[in-house]
PDB file of C-alpha atoms and ligand atoms in Angstrom:
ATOM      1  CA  UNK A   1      41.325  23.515 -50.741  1.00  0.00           C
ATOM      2  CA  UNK A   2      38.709  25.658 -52.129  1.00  0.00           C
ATOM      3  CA  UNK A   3      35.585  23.547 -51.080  1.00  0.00           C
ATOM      4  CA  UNK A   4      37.166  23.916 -47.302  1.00  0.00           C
ATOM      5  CA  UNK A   5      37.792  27.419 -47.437  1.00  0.00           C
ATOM      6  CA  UNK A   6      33.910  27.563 -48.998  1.00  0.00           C
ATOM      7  CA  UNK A   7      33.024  25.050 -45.732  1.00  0.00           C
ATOM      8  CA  UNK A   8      35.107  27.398 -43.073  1.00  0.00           C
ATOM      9  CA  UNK A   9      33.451  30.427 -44.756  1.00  0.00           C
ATOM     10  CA  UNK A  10      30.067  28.627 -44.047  1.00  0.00           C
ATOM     11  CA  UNK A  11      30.378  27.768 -40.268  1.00  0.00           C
ATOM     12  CA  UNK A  12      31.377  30.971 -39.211  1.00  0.00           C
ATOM     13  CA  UNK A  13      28.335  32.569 -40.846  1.00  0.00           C
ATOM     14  CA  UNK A  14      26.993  29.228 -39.210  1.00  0.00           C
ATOM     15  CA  UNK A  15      28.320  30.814 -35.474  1.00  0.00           C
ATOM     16  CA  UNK A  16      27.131  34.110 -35.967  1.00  0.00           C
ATOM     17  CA  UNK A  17      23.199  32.726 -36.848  1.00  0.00           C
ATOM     18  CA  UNK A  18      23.827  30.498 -33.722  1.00  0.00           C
ATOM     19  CA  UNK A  19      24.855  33.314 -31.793  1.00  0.00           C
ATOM     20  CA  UNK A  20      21.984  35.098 -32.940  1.00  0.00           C
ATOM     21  CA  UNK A  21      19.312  32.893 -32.072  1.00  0.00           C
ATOM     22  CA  UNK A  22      21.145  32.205 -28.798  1.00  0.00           C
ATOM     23  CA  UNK A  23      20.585  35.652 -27.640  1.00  0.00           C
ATOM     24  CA  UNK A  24      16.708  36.285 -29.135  1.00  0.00           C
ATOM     25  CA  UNK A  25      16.547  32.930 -26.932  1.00  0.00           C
ATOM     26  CA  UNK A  26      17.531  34.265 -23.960  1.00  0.00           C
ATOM     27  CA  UNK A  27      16.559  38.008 -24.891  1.00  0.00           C
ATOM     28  CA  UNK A  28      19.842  39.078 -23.778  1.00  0.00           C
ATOM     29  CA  UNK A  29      22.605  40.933 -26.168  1.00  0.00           C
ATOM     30  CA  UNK A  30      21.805  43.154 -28.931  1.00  0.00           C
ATOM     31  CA  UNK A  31      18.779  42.227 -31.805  1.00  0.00           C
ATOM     32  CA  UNK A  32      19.511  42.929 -35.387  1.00  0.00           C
ATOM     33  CA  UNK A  33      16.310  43.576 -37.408  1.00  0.00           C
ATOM     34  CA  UNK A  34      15.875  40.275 -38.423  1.00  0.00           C
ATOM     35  CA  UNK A  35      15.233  39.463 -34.534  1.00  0.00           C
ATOM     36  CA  UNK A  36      12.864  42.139 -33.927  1.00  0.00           C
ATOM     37  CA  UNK A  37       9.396  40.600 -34.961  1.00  0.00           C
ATOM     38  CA  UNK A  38      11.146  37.503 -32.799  1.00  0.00           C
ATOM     39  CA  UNK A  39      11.197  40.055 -29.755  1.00  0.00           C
ATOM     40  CA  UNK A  40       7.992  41.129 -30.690  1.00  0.00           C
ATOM     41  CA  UNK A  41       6.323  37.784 -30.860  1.00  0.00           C
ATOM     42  CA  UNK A  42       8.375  37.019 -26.864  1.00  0.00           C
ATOM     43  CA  UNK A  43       6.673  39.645 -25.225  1.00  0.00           C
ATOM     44  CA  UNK A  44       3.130  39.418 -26.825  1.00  0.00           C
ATOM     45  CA  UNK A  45       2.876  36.101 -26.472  1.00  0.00           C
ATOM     46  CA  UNK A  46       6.374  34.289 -24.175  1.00  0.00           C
ATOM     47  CA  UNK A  47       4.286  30.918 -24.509  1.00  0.00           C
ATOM     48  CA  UNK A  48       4.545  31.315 -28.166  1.00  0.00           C
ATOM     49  CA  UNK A  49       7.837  32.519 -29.051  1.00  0.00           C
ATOM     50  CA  UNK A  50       9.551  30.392 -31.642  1.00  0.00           C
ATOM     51  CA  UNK A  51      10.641  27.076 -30.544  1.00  0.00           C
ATOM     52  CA  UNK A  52      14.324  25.278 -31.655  1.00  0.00           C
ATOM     53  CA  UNK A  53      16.527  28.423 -31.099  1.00  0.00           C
ATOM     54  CA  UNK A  54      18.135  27.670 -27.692  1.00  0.00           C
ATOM     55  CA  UNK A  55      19.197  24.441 -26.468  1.00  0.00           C
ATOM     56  CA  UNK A  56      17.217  25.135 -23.008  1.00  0.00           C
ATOM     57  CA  UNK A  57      14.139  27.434 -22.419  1.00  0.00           C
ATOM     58  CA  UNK A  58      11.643  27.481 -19.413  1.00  0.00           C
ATOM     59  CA  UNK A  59      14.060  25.605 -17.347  1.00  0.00           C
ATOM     60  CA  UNK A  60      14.124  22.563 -19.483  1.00  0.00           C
ATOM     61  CA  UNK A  61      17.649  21.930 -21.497  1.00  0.00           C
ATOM     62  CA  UNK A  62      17.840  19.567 -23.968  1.00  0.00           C
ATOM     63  CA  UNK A  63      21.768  17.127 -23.883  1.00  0.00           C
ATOM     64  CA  UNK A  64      22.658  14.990 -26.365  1.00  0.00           C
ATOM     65  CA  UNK A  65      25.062  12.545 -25.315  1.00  0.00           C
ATOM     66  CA  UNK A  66      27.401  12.615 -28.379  1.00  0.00           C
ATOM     67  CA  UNK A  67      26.475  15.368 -31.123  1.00  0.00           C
ATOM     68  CA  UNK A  68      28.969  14.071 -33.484  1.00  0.00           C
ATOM     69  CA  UNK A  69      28.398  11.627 -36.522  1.00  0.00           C
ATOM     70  CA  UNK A  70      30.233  10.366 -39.419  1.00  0.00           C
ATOM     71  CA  UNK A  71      28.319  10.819 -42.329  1.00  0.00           C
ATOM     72  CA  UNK A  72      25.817   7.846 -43.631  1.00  0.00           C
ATOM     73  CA  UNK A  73      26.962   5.652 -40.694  1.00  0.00           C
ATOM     74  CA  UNK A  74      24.202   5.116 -38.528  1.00  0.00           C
ATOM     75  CA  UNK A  75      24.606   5.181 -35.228  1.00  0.00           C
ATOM     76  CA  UNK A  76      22.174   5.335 -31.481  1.00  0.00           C
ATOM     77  CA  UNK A  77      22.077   8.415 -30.954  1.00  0.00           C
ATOM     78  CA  UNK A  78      20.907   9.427 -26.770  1.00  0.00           C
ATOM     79  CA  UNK A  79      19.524  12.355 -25.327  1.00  0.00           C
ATOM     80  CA  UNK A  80      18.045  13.452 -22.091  1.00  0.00           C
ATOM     81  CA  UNK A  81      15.611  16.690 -20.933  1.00  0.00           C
ATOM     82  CA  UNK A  82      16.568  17.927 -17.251  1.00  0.00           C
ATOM     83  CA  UNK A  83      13.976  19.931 -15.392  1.00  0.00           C
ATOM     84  CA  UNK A  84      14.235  23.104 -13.775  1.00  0.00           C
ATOM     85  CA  UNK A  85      15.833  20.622 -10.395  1.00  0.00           C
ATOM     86  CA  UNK A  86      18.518  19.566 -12.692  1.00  0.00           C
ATOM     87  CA  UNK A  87      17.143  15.992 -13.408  1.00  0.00           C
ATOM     88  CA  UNK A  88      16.009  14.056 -15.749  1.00  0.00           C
ATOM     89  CA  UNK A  89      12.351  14.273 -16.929  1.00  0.00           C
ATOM     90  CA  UNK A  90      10.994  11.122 -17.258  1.00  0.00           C
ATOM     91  CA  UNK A  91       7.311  12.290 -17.211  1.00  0.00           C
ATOM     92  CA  UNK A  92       5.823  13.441 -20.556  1.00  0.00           C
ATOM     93  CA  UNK A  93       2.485  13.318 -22.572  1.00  0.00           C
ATOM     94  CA  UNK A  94       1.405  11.971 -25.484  1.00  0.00           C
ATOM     95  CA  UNK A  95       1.301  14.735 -27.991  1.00  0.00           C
ATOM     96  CA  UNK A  96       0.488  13.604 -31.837  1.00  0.00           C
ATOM     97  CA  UNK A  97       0.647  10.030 -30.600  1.00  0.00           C
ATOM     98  CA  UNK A  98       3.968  10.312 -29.413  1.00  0.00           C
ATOM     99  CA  UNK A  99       5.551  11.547 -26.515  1.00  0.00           C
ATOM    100  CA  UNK A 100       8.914  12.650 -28.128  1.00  0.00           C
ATOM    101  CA  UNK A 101       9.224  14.216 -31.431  1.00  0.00           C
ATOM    102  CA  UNK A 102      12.608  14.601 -33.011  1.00  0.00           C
ATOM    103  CA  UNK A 103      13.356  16.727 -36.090  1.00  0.00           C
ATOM    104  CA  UNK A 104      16.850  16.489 -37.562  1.00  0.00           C
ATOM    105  CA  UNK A 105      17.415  18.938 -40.362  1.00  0.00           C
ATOM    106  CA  UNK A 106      20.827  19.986 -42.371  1.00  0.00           C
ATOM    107  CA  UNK A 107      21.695  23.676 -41.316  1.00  0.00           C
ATOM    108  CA  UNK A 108      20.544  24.628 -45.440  1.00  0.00           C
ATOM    109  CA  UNK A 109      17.663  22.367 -44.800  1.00  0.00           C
ATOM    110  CA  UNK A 110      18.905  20.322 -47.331  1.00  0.00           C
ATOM    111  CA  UNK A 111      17.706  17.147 -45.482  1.00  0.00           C
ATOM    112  CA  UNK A 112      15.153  16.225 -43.091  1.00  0.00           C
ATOM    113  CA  UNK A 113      14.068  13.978 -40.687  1.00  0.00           C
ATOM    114  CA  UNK A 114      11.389  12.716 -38.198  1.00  0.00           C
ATOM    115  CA  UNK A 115      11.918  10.157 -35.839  1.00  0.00           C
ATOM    116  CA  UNK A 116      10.337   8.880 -32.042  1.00  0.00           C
ATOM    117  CA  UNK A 117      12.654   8.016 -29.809  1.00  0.00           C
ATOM    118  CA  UNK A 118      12.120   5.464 -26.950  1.00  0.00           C
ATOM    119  CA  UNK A 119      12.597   6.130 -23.207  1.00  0.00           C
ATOM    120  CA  UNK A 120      14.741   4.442 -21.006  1.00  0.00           C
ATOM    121  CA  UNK A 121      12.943   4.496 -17.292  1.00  0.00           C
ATOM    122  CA  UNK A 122      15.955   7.089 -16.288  1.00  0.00           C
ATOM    123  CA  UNK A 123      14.901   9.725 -19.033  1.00  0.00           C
ATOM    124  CA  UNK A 124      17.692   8.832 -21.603  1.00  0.00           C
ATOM    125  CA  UNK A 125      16.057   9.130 -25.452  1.00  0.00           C
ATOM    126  CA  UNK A 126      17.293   6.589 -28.016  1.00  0.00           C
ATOM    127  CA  UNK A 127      17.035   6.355 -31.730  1.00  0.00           C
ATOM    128  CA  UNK A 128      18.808   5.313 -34.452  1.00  0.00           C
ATOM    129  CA  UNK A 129      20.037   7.726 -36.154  1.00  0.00           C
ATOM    130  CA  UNK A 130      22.074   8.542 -40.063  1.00  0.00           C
ATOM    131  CA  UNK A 131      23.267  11.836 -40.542  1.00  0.00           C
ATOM    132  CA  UNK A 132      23.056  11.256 -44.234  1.00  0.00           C
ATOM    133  CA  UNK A 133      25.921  13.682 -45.569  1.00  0.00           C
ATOM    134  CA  UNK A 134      28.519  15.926 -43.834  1.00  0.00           C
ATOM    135  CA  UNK A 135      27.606  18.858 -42.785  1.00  0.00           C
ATOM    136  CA  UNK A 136      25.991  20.899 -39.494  1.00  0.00           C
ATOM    137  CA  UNK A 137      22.570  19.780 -38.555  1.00  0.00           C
ATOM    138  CA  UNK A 138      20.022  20.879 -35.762  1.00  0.00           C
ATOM    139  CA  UNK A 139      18.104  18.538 -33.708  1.00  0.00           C
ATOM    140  CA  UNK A 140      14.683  19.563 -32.457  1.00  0.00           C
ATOM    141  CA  UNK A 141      13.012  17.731 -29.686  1.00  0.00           C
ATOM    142  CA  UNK A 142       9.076  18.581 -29.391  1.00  0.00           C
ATOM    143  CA  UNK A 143       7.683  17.705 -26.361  1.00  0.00           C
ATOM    144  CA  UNK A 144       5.811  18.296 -23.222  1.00  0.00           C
ATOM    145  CA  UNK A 145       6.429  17.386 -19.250  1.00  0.00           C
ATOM    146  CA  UNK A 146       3.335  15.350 -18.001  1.00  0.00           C
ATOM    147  CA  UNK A 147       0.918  18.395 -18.007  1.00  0.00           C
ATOM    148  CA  UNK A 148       3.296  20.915 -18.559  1.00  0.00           C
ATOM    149  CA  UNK A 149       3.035  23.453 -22.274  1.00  0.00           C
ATOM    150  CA  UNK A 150       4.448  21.755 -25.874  1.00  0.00           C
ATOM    151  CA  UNK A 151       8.615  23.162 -25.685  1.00  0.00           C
ATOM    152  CA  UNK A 152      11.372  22.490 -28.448  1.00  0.00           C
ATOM    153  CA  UNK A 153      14.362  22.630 -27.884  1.00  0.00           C
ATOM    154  CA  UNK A 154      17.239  22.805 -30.352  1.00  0.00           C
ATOM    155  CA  UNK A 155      20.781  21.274 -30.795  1.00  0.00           C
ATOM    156  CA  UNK A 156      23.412  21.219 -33.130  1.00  0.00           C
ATOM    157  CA  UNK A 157      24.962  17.994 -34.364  1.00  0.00           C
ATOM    158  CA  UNK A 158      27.499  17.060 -37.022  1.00  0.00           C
ATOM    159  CA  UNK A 159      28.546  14.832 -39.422  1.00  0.00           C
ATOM    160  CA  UNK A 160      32.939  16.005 -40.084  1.00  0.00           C
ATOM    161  CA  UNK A 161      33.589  16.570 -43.669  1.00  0.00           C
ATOM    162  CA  UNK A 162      32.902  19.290 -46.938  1.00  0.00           C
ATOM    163  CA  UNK A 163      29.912  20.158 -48.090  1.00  0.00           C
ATOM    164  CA  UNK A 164      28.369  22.522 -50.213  1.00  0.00           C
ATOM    165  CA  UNK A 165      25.631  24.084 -48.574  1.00  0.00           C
ATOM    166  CA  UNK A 166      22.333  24.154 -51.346  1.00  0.00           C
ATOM    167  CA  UNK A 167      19.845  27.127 -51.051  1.00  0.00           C
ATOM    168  CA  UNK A 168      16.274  26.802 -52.551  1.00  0.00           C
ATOM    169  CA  UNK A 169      14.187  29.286 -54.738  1.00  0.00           C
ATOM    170  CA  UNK A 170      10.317  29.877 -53.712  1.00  0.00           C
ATOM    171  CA  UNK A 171       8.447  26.372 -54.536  1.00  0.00           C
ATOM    172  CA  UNK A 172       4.773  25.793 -54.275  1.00  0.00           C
ATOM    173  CA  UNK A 173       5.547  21.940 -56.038  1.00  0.00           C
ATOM    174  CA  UNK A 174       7.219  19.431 -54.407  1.00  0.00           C
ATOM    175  CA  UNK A 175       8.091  15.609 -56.211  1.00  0.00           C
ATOM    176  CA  UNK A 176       8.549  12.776 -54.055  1.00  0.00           C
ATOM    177  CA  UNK A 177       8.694   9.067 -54.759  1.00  0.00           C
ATOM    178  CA  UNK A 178       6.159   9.985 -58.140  1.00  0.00           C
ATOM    179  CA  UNK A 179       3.511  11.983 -55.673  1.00  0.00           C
ATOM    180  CA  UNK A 180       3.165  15.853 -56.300  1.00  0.00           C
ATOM    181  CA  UNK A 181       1.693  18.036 -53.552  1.00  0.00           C
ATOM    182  CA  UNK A 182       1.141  21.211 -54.304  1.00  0.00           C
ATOM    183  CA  UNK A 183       0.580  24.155 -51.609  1.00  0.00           C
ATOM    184  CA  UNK A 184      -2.037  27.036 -51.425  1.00  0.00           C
ATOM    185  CA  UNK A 185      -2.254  29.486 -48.873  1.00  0.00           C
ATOM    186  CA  UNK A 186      -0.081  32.829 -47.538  1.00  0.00           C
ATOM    187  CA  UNK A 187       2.002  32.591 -44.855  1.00  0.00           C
ATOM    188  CA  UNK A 188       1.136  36.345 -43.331  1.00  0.00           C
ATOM    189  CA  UNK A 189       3.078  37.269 -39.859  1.00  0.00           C
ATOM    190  CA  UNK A 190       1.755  37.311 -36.796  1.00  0.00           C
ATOM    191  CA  UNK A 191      -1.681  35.930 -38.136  1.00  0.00           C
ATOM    192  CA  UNK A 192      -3.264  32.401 -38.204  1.00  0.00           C
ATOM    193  CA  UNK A 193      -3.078  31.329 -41.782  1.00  0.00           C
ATOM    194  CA  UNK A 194      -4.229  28.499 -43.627  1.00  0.00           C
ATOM    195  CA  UNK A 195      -2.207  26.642 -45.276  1.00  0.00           C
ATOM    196  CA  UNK A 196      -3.845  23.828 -47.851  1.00  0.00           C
ATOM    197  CA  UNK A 197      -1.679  20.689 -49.497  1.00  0.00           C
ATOM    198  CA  UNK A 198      -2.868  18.918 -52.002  1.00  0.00           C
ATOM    199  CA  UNK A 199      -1.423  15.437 -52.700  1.00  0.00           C
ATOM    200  CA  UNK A 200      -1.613  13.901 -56.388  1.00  0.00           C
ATOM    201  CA  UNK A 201      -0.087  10.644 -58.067  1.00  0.00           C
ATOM    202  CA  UNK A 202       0.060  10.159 -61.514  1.00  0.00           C
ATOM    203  CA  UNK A 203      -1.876  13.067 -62.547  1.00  0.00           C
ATOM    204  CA  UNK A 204      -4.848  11.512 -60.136  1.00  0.00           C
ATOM    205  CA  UNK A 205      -5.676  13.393 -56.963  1.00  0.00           C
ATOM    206  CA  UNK A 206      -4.580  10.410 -54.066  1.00  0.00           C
ATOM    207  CA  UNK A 207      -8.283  10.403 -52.063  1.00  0.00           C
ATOM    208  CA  UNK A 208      -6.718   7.388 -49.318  1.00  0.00           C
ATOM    209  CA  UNK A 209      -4.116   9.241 -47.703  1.00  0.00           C
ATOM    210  CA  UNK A 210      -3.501   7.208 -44.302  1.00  0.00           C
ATOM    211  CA  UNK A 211      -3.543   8.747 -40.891  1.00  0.00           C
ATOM    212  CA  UNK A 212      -0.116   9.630 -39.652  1.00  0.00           C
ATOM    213  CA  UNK A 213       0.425  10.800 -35.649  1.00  0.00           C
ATOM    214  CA  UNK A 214      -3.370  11.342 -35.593  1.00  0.00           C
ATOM    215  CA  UNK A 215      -3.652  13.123 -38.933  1.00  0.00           C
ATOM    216  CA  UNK A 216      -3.705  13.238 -42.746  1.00  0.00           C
ATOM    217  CA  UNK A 217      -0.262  15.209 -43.005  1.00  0.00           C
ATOM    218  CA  UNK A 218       2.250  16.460 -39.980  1.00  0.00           C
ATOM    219  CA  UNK A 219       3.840  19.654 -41.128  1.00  0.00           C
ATOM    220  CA  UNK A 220       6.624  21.648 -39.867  1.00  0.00           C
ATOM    221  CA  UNK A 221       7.851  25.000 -40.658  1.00  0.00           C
ATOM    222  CA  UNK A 222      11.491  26.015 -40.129  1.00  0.00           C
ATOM    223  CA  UNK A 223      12.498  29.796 -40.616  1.00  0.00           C
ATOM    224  CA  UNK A 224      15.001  30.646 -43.036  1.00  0.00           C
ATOM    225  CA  UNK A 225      18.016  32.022 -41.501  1.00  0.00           C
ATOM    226  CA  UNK A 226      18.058  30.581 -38.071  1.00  0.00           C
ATOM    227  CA  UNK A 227      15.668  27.381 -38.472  1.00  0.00           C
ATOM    228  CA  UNK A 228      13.036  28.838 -35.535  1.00  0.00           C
ATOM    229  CA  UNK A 229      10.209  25.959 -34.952  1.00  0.00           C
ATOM    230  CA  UNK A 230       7.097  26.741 -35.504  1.00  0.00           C
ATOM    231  CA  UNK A 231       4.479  24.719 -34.461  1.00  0.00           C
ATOM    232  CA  UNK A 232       1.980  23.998 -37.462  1.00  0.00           C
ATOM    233  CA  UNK A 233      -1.947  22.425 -36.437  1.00  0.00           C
ATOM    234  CA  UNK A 234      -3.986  20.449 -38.541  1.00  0.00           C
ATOM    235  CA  UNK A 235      -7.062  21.911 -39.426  1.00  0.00           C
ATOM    236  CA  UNK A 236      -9.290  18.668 -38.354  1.00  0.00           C
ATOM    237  CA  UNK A 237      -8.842  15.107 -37.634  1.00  0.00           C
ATOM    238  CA  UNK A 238      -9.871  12.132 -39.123  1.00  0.00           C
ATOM    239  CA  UNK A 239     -13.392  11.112 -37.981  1.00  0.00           C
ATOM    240  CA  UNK A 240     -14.382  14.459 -37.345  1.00  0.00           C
ATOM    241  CA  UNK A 241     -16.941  13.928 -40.105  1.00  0.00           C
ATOM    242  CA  UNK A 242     -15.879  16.729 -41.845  1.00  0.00           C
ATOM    243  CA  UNK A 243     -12.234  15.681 -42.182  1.00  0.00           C
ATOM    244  CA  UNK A 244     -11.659  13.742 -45.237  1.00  0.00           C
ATOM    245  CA  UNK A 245      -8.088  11.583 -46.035  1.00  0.00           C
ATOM    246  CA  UNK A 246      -7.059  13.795 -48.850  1.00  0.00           C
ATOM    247  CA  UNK A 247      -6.312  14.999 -51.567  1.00  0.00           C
ATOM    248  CA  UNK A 248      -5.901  18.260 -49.391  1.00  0.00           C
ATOM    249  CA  UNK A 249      -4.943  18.767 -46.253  1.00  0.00           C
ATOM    250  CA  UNK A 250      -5.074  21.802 -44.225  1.00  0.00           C
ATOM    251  CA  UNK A 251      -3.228  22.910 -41.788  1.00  0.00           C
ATOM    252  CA  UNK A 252      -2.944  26.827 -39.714  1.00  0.00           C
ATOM    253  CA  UNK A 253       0.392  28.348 -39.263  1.00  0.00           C
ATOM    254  CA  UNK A 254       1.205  30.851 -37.424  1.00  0.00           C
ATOM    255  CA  UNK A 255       4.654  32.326 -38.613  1.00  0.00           C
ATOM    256  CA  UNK A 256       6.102  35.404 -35.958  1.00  0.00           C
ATOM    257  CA  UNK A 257       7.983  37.549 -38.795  1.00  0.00           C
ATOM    258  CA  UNK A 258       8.547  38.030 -42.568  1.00  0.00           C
ATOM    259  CA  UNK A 259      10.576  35.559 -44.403  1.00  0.00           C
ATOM    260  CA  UNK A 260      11.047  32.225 -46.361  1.00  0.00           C
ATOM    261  CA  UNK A 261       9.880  29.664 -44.471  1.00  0.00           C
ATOM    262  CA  UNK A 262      10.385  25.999 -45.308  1.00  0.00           C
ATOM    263  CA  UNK A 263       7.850  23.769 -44.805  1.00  0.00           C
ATOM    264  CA  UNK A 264       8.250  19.737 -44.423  1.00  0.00           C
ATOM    265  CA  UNK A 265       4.430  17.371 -44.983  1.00  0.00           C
ATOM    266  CA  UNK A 266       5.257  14.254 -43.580  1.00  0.00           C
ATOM    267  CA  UNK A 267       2.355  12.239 -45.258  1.00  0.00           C
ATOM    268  CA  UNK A 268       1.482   8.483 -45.086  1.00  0.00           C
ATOM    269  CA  UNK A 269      -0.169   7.000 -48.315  1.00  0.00           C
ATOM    270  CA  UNK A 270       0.192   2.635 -49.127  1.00  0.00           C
ATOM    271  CA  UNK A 271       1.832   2.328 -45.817  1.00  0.00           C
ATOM    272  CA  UNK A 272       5.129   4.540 -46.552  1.00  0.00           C
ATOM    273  CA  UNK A 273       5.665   8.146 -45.231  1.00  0.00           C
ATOM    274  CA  UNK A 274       7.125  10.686 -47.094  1.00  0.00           C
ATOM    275  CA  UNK A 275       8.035  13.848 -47.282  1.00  0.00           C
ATOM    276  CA  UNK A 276       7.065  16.745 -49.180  1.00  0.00           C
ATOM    277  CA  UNK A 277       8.969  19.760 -48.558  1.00  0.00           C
ATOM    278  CA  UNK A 278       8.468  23.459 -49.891  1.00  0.00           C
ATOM    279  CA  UNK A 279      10.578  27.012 -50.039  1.00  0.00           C
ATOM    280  CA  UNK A 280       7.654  29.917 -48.984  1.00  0.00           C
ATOM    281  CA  UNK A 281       8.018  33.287 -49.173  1.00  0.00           C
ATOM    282  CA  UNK A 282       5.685  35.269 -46.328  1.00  0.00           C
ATOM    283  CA  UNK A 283       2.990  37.332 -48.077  1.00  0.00           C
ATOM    284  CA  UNK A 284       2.615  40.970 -47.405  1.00  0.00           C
ATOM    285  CA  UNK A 285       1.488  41.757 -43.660  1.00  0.00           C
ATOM    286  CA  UNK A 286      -0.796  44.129 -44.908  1.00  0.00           C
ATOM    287  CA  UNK A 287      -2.921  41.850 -47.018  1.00  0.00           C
ATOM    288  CA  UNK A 288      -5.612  40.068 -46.373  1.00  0.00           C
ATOM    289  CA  UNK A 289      -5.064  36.345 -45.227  1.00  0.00           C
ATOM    290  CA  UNK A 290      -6.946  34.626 -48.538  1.00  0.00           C
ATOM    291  CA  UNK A 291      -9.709  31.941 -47.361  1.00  0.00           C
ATOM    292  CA  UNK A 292      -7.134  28.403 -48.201  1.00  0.00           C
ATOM    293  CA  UNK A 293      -9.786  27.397 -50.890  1.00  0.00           C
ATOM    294  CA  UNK A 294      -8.075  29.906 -53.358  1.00  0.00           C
ATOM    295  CA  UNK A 295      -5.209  29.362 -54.749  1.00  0.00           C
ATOM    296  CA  UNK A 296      -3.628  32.137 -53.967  1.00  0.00           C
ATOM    297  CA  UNK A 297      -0.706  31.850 -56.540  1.00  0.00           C
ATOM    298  CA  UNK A 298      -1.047  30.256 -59.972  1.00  0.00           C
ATOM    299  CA  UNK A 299       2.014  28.361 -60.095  1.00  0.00           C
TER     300      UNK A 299
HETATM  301 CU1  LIG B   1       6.818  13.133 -34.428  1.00  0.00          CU
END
């Protein structure tokens, strides 16, 4: 009884984020403070408001064909984008070797994952797809119409059950599968900043990372709160000659409003991905962005 009344408590402070980001979407309905470097990032810059908040944007809407899961049972899970005429696209370009990107991430962020869907020739989007544990989840497509700007669009899917939502302190360290990557670099609003991983294994700084969708590390942020996507660019390429496969990799962010971010590498090292994920508080907007070679925090 209590761990429901705990769940029901959580969804409906689950509706009113949704609600939120539903109206800084459509820039309609009132904007609580949190929203207002959101609103100020639309109108500087509409191309690059946060993506993930609303379910369609530019004329594009993102339908899953069944948002609901049992949890750990895997099952296809279908999608289509419908243009601005109501159908749907079938035309998109390759964008980090892939032409669909999905992100599927717990509401607390408490699990993530990236997949590529295939196309059927009529537009539908398949993948397998586990919703590991109960809970609410959002579903991020990342994508772009045949010559048309990068979009991401954002639904909610769930897996019925209780769950205890976790929540994450400020971490520079993330553990995964015996690798450590640590992170250097301030996340400062509204300005380009680097942001430097470095991946270790056994105490030995990994020098062989592999490339993964055209780089040494895919990163995305989420924003605390209302999971806004923001899109995260490597800084280089392999065989750019200046690029090298690890131990860091860098990457710019540009994050639209003071925060805790959470930040997912996707990294590819003896054939497996993995990822690396980390809680980040934005630095002060008033402060200098420090150069990434610093570490800017001595944890
Ligand atoms: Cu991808």
């Amino acid at each position: 009884m209590r761990t429901s009344t705990r769940l029901a408590a959580y969804g409906a402070a689950l509706v009113v984020l949704a609600s939120g980001g539903y109206a800084v979407g459509s820039a309609v309905g009132p904007l609580s403070s949190e929203a207002g470097g959101t609103s100020e990032a639309m109108s500087s810059a509409g191309a690059d408001q946060p993506g993930g908040l609303a379910a369609s944007s530019g004329g594009y809407t993102l339908t899953p064909a069944d948002p609901a899961f049992t949890p750990g049972a895997a099952k296809e899970f279908a999608f289509r984008v419908t243009g601005p005429d109501g159908a749907a696209v079938t035309g998109f370009d390759v964008e980090h070797d892939k032409r669909m990107h999905l992100i599927v991430v717990r509401r607390d962020t408490a699990s993530f994952q990236h997949v590529h869907p295939e196309m059927d020739p009529d537009g539908t989007w398949r993948v397998p797809l586990t919703l590991p544990a109960a809970g609410s989840y959002r579903a991020f497509a990342d994508f772009a119409r045949t010559g048309g700007p990068a979009i991401t669009l954002g639904v909610d899917l769930v897996a019925a059950g209780s769950f205890e939502p976790v929540t994450y302190q400020p971490s520079r360290t993330a553990h995964v599968d015996g690798y450590t990557v640590t992170l250097a670099g301030d996340l400062v609003p509204g300005r380009a900043s680097p942001v430097s991983l470095t991946v270790s294994r056994d105490g030995r700084e990994v020098t062989d990372l592999q490339p993964y969708l055209s780089a040494y590390g895919h990163l995305v942020a989420l924003r605390g709160g209302d999971l806004a996507y923001l899109h995260v660019h490597p800084d280089g390429s392999p065989g750019d000659g200046r690029t090298a496969p690890g131990p860091t990799v860098t990457f710019v962010a540009e994050v639209p409003s003071a925060g805790t971010y959470r930040l997912f590498l996707d990294f590819q090292h003896g054939g497996v991905v993995r990822t690396a994920a980390f809680t980040v508080p934005t630095g002060p907007a008033t402060a200098a962005a420090p150069p990434a070679a610093e570490h800017a925090h001595g944890h």
